PDB file of C-alpha atoms in Angstrom:
ATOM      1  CA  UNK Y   1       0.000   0.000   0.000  1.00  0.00           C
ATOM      2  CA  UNK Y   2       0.775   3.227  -0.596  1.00  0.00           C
ATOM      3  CA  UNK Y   3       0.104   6.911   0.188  1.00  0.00           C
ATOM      4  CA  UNK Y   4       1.152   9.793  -1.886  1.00  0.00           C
ATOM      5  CA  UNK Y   5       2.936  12.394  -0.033  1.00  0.00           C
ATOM      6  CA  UNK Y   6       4.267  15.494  -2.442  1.00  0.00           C
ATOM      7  CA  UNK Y   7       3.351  16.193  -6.487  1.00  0.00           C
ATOM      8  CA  UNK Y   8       5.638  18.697  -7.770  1.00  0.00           C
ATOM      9  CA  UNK Y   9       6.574  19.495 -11.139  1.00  0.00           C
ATOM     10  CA  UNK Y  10      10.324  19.164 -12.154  1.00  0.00           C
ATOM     11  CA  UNK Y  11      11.650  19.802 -16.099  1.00  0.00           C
ATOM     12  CA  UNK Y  12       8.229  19.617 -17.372  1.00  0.00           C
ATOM     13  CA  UNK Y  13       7.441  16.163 -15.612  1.00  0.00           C
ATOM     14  CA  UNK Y  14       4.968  15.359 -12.773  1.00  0.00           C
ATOM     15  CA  UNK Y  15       7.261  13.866  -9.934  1.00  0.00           C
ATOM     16  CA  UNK Y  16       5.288  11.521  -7.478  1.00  0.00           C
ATOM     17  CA  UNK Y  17       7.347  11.333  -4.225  1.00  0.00           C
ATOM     18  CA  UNK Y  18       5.379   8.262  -1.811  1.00  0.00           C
ATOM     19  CA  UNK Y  19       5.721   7.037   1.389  1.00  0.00           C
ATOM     20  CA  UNK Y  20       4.853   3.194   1.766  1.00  0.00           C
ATOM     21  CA  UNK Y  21       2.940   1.935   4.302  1.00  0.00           C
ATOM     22  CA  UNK Y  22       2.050  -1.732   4.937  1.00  0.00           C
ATOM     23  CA  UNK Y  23       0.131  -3.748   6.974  1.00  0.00           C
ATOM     24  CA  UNK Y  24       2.439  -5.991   9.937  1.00  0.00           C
ATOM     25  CA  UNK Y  25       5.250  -5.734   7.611  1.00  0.00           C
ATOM     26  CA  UNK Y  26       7.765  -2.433   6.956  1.00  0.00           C
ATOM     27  CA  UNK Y  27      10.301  -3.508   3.771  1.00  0.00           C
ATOM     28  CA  UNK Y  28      10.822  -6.976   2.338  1.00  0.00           C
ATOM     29  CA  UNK Y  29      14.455  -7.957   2.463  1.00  0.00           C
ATOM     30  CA  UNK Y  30      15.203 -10.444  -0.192  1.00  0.00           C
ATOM     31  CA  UNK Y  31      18.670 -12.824  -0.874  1.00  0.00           C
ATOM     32  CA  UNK Y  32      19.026 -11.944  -4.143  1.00  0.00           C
ATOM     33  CA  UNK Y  33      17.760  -9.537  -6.895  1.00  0.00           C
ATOM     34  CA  UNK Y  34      15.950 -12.035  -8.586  1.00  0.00           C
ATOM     35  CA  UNK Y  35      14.047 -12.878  -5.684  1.00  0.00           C
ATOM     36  CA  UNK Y  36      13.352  -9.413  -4.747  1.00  0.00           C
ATOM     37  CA  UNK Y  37      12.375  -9.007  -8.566  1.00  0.00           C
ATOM     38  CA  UNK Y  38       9.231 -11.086  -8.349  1.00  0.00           C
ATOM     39  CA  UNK Y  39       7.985 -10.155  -4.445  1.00  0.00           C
ATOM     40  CA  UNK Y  40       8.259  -6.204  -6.342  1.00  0.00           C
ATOM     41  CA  UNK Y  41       6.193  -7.510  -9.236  1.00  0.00           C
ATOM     42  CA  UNK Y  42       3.819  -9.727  -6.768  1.00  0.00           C
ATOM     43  CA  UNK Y  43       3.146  -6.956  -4.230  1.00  0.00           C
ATOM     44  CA  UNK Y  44      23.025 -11.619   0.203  1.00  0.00           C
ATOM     45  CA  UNK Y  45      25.290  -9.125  -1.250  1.00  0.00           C
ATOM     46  CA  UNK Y  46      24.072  -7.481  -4.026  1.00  0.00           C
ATOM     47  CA  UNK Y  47      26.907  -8.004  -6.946  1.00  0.00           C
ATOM     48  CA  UNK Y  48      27.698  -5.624  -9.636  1.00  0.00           C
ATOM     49  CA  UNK Y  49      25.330  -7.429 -12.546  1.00  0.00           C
ATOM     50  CA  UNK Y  50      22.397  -6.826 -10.170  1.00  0.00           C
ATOM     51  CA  UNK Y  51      22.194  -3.392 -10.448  1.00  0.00           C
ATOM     52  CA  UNK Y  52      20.255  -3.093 -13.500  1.00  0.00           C
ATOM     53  CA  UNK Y  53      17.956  -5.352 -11.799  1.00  0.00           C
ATOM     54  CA  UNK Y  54      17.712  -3.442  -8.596  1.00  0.00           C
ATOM     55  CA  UNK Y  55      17.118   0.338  -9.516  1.00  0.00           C
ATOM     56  CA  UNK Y  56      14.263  -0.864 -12.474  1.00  0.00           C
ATOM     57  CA  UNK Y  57      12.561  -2.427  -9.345  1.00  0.00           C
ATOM     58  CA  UNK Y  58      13.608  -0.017  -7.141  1.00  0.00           C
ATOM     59  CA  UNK Y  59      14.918  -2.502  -4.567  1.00  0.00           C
ATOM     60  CA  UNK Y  60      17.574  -1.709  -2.043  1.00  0.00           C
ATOM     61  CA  UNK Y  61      20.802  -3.386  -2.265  1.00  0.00           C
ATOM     62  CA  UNK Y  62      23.169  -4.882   0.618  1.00  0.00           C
ATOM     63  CA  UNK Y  63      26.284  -3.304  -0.024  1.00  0.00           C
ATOM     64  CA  UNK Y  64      29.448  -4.320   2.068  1.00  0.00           C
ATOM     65  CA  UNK Y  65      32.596  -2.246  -0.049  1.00  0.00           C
ATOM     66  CA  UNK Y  66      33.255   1.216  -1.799  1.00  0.00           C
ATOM     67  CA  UNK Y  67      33.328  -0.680  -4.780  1.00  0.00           C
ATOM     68  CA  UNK Y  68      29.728  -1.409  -5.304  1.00  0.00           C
ATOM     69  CA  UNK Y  69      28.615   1.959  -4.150  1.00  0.00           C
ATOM     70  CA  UNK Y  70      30.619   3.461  -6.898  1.00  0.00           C
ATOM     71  CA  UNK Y  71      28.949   1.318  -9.454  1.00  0.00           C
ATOM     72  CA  UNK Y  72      26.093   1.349  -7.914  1.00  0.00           C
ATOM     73  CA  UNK Y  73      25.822   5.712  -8.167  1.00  0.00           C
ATOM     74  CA  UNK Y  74      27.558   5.588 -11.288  1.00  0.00           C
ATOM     75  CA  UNK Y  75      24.813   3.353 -13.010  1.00  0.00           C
ATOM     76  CA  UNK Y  76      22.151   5.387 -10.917  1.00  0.00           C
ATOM     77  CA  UNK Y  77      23.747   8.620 -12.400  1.00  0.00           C
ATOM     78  CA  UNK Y  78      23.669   7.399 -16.042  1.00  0.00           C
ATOM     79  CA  UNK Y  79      19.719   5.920 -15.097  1.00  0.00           C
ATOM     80  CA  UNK Y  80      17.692   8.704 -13.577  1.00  0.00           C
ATOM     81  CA  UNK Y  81      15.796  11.258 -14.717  1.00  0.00           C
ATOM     82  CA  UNK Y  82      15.771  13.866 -12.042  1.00  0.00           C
ATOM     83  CA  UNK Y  83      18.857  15.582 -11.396  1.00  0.00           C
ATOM     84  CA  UNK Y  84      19.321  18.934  -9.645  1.00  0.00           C
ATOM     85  CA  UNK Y  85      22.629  20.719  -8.714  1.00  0.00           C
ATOM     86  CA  UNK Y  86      24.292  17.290  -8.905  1.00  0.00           C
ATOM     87  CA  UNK Y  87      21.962  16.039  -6.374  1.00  0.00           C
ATOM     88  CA  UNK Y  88      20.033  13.191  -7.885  1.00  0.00           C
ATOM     89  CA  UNK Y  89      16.367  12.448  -6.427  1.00  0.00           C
ATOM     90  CA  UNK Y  90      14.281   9.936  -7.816  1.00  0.00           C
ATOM     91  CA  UNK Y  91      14.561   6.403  -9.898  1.00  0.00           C
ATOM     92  CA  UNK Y  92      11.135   5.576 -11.933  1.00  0.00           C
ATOM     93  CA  UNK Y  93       9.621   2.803 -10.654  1.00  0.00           C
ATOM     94  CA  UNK Y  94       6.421   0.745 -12.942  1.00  0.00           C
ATOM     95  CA  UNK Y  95       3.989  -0.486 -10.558  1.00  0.00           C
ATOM     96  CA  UNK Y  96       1.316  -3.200 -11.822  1.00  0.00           C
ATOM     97  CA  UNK Y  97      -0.934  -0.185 -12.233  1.00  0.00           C
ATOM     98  CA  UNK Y  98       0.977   1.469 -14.917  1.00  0.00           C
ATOM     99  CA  UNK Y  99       1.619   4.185 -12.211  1.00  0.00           C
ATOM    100  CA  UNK Y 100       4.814   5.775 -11.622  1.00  0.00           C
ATOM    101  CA  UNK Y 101       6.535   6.272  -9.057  1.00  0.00           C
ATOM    102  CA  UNK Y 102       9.853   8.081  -8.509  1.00  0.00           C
ATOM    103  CA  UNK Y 103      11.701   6.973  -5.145  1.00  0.00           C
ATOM    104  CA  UNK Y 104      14.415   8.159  -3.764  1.00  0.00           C
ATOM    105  CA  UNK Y 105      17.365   5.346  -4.353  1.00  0.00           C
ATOM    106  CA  UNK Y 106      19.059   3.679  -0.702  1.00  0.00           C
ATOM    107  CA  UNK Y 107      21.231   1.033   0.422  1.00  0.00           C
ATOM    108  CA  UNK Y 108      21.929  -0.948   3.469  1.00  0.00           C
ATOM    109  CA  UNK Y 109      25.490  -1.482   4.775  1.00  0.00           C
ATOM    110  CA  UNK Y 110      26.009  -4.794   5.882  1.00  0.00           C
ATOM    111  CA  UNK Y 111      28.711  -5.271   9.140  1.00  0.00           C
ATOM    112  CA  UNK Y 112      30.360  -8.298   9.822  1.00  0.00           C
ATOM    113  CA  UNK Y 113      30.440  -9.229  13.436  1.00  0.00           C
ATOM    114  CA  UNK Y 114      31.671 -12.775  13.618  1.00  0.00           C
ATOM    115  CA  UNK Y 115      29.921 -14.583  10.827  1.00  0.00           C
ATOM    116  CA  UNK Y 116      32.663 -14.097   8.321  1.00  0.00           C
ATOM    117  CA  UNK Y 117      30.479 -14.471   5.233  1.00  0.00           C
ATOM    118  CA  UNK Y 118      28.816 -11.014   4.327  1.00  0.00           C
ATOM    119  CA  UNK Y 119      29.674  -7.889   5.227  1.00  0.00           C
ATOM    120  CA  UNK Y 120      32.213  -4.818   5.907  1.00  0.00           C
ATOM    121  CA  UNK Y 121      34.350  -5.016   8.844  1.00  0.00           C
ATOM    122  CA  UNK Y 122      33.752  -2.818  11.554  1.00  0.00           C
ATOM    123  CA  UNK Y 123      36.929  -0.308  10.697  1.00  0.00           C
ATOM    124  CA  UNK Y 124      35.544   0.342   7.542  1.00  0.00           C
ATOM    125  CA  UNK Y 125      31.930   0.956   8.479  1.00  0.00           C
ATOM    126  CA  UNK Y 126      32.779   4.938   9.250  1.00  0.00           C
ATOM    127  CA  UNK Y 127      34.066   5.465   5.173  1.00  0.00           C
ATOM    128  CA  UNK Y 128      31.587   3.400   3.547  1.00  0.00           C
ATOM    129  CA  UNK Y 129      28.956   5.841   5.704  1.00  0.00           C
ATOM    130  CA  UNK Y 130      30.886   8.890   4.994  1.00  0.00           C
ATOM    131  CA  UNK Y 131      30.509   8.253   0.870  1.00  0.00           C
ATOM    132  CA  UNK Y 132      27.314   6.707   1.403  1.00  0.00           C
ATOM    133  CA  UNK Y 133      26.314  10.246   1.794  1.00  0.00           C
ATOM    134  CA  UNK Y 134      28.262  12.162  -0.519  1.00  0.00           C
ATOM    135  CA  UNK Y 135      25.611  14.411  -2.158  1.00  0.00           C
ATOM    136  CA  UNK Y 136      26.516  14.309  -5.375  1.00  0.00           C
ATOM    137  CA  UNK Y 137      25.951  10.569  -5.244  1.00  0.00           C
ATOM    138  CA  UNK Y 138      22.478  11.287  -4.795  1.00  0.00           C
ATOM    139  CA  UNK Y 139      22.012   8.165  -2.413  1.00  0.00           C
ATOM    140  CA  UNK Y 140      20.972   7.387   1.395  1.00  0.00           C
ATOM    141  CA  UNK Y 141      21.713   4.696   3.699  1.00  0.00           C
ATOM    142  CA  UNK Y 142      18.217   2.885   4.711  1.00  0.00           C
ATOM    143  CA  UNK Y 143      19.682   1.108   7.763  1.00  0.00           C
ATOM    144  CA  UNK Y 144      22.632  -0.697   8.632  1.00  0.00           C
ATOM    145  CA  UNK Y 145      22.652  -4.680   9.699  1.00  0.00           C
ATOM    146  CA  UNK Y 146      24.537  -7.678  10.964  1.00  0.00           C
ATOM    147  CA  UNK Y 147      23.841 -11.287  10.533  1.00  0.00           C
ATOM    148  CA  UNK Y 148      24.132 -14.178  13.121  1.00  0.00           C
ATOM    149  CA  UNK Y 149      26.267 -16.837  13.251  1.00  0.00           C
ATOM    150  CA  UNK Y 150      24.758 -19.015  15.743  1.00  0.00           C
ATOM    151  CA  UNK Y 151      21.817 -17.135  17.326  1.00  0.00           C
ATOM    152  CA  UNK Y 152      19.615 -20.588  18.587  1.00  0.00           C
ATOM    153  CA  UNK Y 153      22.483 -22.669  20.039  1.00  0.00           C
ATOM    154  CA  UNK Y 154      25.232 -20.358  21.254  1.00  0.00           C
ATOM    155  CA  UNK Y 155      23.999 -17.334  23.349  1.00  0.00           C
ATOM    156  CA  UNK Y 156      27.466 -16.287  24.178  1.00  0.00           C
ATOM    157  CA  UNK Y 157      28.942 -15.661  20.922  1.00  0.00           C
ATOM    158  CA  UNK Y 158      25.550 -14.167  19.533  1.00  0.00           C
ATOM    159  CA  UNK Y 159      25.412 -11.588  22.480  1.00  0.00           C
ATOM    160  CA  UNK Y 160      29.256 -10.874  21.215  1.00  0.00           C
ATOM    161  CA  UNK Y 161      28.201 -10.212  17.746  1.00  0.00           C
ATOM    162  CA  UNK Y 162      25.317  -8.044  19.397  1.00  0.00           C
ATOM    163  CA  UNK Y 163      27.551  -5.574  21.379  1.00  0.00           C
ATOM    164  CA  UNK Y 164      29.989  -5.604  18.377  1.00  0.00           C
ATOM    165  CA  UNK Y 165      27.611  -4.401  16.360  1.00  0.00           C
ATOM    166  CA  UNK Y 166      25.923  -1.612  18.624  1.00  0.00           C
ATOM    167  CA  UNK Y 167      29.480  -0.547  19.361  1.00  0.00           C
ATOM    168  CA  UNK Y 168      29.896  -0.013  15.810  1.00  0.00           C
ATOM    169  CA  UNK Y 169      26.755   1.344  15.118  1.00  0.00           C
ATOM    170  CA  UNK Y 170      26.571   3.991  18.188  1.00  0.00           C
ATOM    171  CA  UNK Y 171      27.427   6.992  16.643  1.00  0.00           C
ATOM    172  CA  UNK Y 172      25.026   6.200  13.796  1.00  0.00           C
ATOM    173  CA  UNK Y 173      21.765   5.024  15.583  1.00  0.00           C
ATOM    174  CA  UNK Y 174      22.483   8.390  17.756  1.00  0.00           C
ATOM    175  CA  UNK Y 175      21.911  10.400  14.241  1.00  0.00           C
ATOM    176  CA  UNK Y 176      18.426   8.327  13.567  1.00  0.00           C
ATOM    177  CA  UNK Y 177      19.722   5.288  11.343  1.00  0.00           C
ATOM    178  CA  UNK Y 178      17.928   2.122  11.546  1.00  0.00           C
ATOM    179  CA  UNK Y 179      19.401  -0.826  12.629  1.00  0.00           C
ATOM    180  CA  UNK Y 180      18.298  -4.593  12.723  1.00  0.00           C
ATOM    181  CA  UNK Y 181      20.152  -7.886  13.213  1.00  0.00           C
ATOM    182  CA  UNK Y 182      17.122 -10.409  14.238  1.00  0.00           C
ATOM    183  CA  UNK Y 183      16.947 -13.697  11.685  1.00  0.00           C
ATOM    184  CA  UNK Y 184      14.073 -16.034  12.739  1.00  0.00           C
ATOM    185  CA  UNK Y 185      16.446 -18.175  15.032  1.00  0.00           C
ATOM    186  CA  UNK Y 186      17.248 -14.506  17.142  1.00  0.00           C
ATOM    187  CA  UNK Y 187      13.673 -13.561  16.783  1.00  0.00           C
ATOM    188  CA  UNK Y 188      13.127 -16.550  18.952  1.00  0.00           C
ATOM    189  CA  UNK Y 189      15.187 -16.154  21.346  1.00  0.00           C
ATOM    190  CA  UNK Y 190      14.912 -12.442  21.675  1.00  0.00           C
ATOM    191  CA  UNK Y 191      18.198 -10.978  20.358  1.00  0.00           C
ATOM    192  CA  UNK Y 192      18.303  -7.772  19.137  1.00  0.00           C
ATOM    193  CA  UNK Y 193      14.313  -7.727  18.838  1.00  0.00           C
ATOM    194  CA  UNK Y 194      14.055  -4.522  20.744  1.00  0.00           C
ATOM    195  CA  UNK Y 195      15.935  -2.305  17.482  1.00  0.00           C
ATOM    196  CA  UNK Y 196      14.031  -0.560  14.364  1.00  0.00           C
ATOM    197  CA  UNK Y 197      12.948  -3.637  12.016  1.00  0.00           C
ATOM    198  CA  UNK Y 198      13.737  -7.811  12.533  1.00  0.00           C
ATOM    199  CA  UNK Y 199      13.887 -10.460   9.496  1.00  0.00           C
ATOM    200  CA  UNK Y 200      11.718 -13.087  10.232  1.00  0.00           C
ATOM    201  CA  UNK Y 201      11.919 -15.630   7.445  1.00  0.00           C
ATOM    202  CA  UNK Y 202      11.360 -19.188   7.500  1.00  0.00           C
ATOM    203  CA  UNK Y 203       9.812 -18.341  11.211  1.00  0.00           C
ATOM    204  CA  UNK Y 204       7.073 -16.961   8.434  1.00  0.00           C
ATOM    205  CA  UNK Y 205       6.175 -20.142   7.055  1.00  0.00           C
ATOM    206  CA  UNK Y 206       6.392 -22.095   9.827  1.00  0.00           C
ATOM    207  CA  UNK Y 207      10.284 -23.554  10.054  1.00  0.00           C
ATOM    208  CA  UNK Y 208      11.872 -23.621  12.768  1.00  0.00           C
ATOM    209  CA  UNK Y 209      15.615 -23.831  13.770  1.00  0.00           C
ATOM    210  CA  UNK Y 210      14.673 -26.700  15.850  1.00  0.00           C
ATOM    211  CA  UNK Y 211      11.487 -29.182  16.274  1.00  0.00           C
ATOM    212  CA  UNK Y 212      12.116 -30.007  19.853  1.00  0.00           C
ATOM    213  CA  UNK Y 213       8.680 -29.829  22.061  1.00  0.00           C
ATOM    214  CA  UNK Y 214      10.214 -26.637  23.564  1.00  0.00           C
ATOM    215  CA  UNK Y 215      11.333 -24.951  20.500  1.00  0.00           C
ATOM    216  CA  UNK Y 216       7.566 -25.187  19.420  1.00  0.00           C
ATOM    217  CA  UNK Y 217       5.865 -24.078  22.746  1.00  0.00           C
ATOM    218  CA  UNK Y 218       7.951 -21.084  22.306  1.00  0.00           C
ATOM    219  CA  UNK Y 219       6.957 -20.366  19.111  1.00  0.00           C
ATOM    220  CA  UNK Y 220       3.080 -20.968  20.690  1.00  0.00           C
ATOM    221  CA  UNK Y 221       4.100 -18.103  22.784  1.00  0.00           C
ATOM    222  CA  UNK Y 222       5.004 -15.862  20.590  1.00  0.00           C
ATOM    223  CA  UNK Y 223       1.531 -16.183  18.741  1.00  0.00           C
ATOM    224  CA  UNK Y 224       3.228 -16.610  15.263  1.00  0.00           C
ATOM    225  CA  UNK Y 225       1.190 -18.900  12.566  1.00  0.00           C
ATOM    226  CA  UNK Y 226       2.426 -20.602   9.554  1.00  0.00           C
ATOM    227  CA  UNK Y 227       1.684 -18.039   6.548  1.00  0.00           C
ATOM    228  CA  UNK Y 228       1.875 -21.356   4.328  1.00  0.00           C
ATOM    229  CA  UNK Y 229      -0.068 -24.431   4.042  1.00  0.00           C
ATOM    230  CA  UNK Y 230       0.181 -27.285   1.596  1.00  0.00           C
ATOM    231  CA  UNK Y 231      -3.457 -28.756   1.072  1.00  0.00           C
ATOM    232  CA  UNK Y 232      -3.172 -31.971  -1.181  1.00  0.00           C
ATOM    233  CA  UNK Y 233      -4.692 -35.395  -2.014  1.00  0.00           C
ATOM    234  CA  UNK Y 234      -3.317 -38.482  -1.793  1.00  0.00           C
ATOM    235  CA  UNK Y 235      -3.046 -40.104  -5.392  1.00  0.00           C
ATOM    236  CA  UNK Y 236      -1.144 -43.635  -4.282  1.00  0.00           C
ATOM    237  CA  UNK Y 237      -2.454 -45.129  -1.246  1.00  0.00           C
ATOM    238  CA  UNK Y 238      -0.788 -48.540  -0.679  1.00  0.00           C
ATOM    239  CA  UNK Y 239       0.061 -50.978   2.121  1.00  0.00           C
ATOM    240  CA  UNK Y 240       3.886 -51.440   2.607  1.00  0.00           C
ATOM    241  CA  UNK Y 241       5.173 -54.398   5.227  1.00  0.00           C
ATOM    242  CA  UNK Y 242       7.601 -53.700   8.202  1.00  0.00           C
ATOM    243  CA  UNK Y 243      11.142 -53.150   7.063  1.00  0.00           C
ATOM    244  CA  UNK Y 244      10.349 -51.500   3.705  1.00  0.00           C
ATOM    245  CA  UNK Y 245      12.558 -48.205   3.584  1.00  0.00           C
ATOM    246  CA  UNK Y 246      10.796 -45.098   2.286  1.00  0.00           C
ATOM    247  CA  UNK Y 247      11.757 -42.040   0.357  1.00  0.00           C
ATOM    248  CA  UNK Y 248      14.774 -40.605  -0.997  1.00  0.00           C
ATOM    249  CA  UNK Y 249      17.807 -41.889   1.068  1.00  0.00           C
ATOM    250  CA  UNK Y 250      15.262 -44.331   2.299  1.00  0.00           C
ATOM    251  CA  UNK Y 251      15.188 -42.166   5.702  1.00  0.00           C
ATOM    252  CA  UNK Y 252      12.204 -44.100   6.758  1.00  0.00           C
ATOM    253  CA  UNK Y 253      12.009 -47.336   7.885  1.00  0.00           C
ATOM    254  CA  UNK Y 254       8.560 -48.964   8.695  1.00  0.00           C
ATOM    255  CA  UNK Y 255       8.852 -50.452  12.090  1.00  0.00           C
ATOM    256  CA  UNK Y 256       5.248 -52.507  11.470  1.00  0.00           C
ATOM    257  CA  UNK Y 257       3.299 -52.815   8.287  1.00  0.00           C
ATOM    258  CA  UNK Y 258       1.564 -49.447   7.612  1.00  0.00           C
ATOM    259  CA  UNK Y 259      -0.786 -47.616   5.024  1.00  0.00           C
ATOM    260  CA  UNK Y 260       1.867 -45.321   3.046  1.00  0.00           C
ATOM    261  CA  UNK Y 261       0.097 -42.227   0.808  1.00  0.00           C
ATOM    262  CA  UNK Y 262       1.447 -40.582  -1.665  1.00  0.00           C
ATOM    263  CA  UNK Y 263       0.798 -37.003  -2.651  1.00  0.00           C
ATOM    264  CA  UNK Y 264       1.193 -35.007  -5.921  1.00  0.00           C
ATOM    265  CA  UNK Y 265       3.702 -32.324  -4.223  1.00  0.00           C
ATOM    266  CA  UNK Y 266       7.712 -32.319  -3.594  1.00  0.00           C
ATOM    267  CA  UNK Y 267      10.790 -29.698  -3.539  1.00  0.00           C
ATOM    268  CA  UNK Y 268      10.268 -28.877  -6.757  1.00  0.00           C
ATOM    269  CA  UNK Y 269       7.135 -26.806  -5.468  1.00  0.00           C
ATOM    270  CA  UNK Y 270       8.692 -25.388  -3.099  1.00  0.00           C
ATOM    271  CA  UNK Y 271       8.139 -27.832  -0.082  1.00  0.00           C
ATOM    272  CA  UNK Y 272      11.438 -27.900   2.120  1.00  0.00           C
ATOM    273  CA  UNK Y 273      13.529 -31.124   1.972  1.00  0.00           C
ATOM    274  CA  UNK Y 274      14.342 -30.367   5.847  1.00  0.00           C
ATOM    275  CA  UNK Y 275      10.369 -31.439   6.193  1.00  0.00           C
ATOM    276  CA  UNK Y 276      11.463 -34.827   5.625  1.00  0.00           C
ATOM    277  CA  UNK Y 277      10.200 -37.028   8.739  1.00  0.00           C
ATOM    278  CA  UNK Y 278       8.241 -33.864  10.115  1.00  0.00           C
ATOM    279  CA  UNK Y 279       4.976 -34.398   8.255  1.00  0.00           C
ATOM    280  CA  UNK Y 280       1.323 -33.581   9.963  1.00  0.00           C
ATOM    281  CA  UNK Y 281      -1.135 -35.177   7.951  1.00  0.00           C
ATOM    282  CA  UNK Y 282      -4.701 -35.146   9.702  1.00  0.00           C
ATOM    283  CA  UNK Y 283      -6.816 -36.026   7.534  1.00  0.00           C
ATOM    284  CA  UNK Y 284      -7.435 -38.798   5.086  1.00  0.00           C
ATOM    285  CA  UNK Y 285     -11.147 -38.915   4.046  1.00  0.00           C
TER     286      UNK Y 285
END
């Protein structure tokens, strides 16, 4: 959803400036571009053959060196339309509606506390800001993040990454940036829940980092429901005796001779392989 905010005229051309409001959910963070392509359409570290991608779907990127932001602004300068005492403002954005919208572009800055994978280091979080806002790069800095190494099963090293990353964030979250850090796992278990946005993600559609009777009455707790459901028939029912294996890997082993269905569904629609053995079918009339 959106509302519109300001109409002004620049060079001869209506300029739309929004601000987007939605329901229980602020921005979508996506992995890749791709991904981030189709949720745009429908409703990692962004790499320098994205950025076509991103600014015609106005999506932010995850930046982690000076090198992408230079692309990144140079492409942006070469793309946009309005530009104003080197300042540029807007990138043109379809919407299914055929109306457009002109946003101003942003990034997020991506710290590494401890994970190793993604991310700047903390020394060079103060000169990636600095040029983030260089004005005649025409960009801002949406928020800044860190990811989690092992938020569910090791609370000391996660509340390490935590302070790292408020330590290196201080100055920052002093001058209004947002910050978030919370995956599913630390949305559980309540680390860094209490900053500006969290990342639930497969705590969305029901997986969890663990199917232990305690990992799901805390999930109970926290009043979250599955935003997915797989609704199928069976089309194979058949009657398997005990010490027939079952399924890829043959992971299952009957125990006693049991009814086995079948159903018309797999990865390849998108149903997890780390479902395997976890099934809750209640109903089969």
């Amino acid at each position: 959803m959106y509302r519109r905010k300001t109409v002004k005229k620049y060079k001869g051309e209506t300029v739309k400036k929004y601000s987007w409001k939605t329901v229980k959910m602020y921005r979508r963070k996506r992995s890749t571009s791709t991904e981030g392509r189709r949720s745009r359409c429908a409703g990692g570290n962004c790499v320098e053959g994205d950025i076509d991608a991103m600014l015609e779907y106005n999506l932010t990127p995850t930046v982690a060196t000076l090198h992408f932001i230079e692309k990144w602004t140079d492409r942006l300068t070469r793309s946009c339309k309005a530009k104003s005492a080197n300042v540029i403002y807007f990138v043109k954005h379809s919407s299914h509606n055929n109306l457009f919208l002109y946003l101003q572009p942003q990034i997020t800055i991506e710290v590494d506390t401890g994970m190793s994978r993604n991310g700047c280091q903390s020394h060079e979080l103060p000169h990636l800001m600095k040029v983030g806002y260089i004005s005649s790069y025409g960009i801002s800095v949406h928020s800044i993040m860190t990811h989690f190494s092992q938020p569910w099963d090791d609370p000391t090293f996660t509340q390490q990454q935590l302070d790292r990353f408020l330590e290196a964030t201080k100055l920052y979250r002093s001058q209004g940036i947002k910050v978030h850090v919370a995956s599913s796992s630390a949305i559980i278990r309540g680390y860094g829940t209490d900053l500006d946005f969290v990342r639930p993600g497969s705590l969305i559609y029901g997986l969890l980092p663990d199917y232990k009777p305690q990992v799901l009455s805390i999930v109970q707790a926290l009043g979250t429901t599955p935003a997915l459901s797989w609704l199928a028939r069976p089309c194979l029912v058949k009657t398997l005796e005990a010490g027939r294996k079952v399924g890829y890997n043959q992971k299952f082993k009957l125990k006693k001779r049991e009814i086995i269905a079948t159903f018309s569904f797999g990865y390849g629609d998108g149903y997890s392989t780390q479902l395997s053995g976890h099934g809750v079918l209640t109903d089969v009339n």
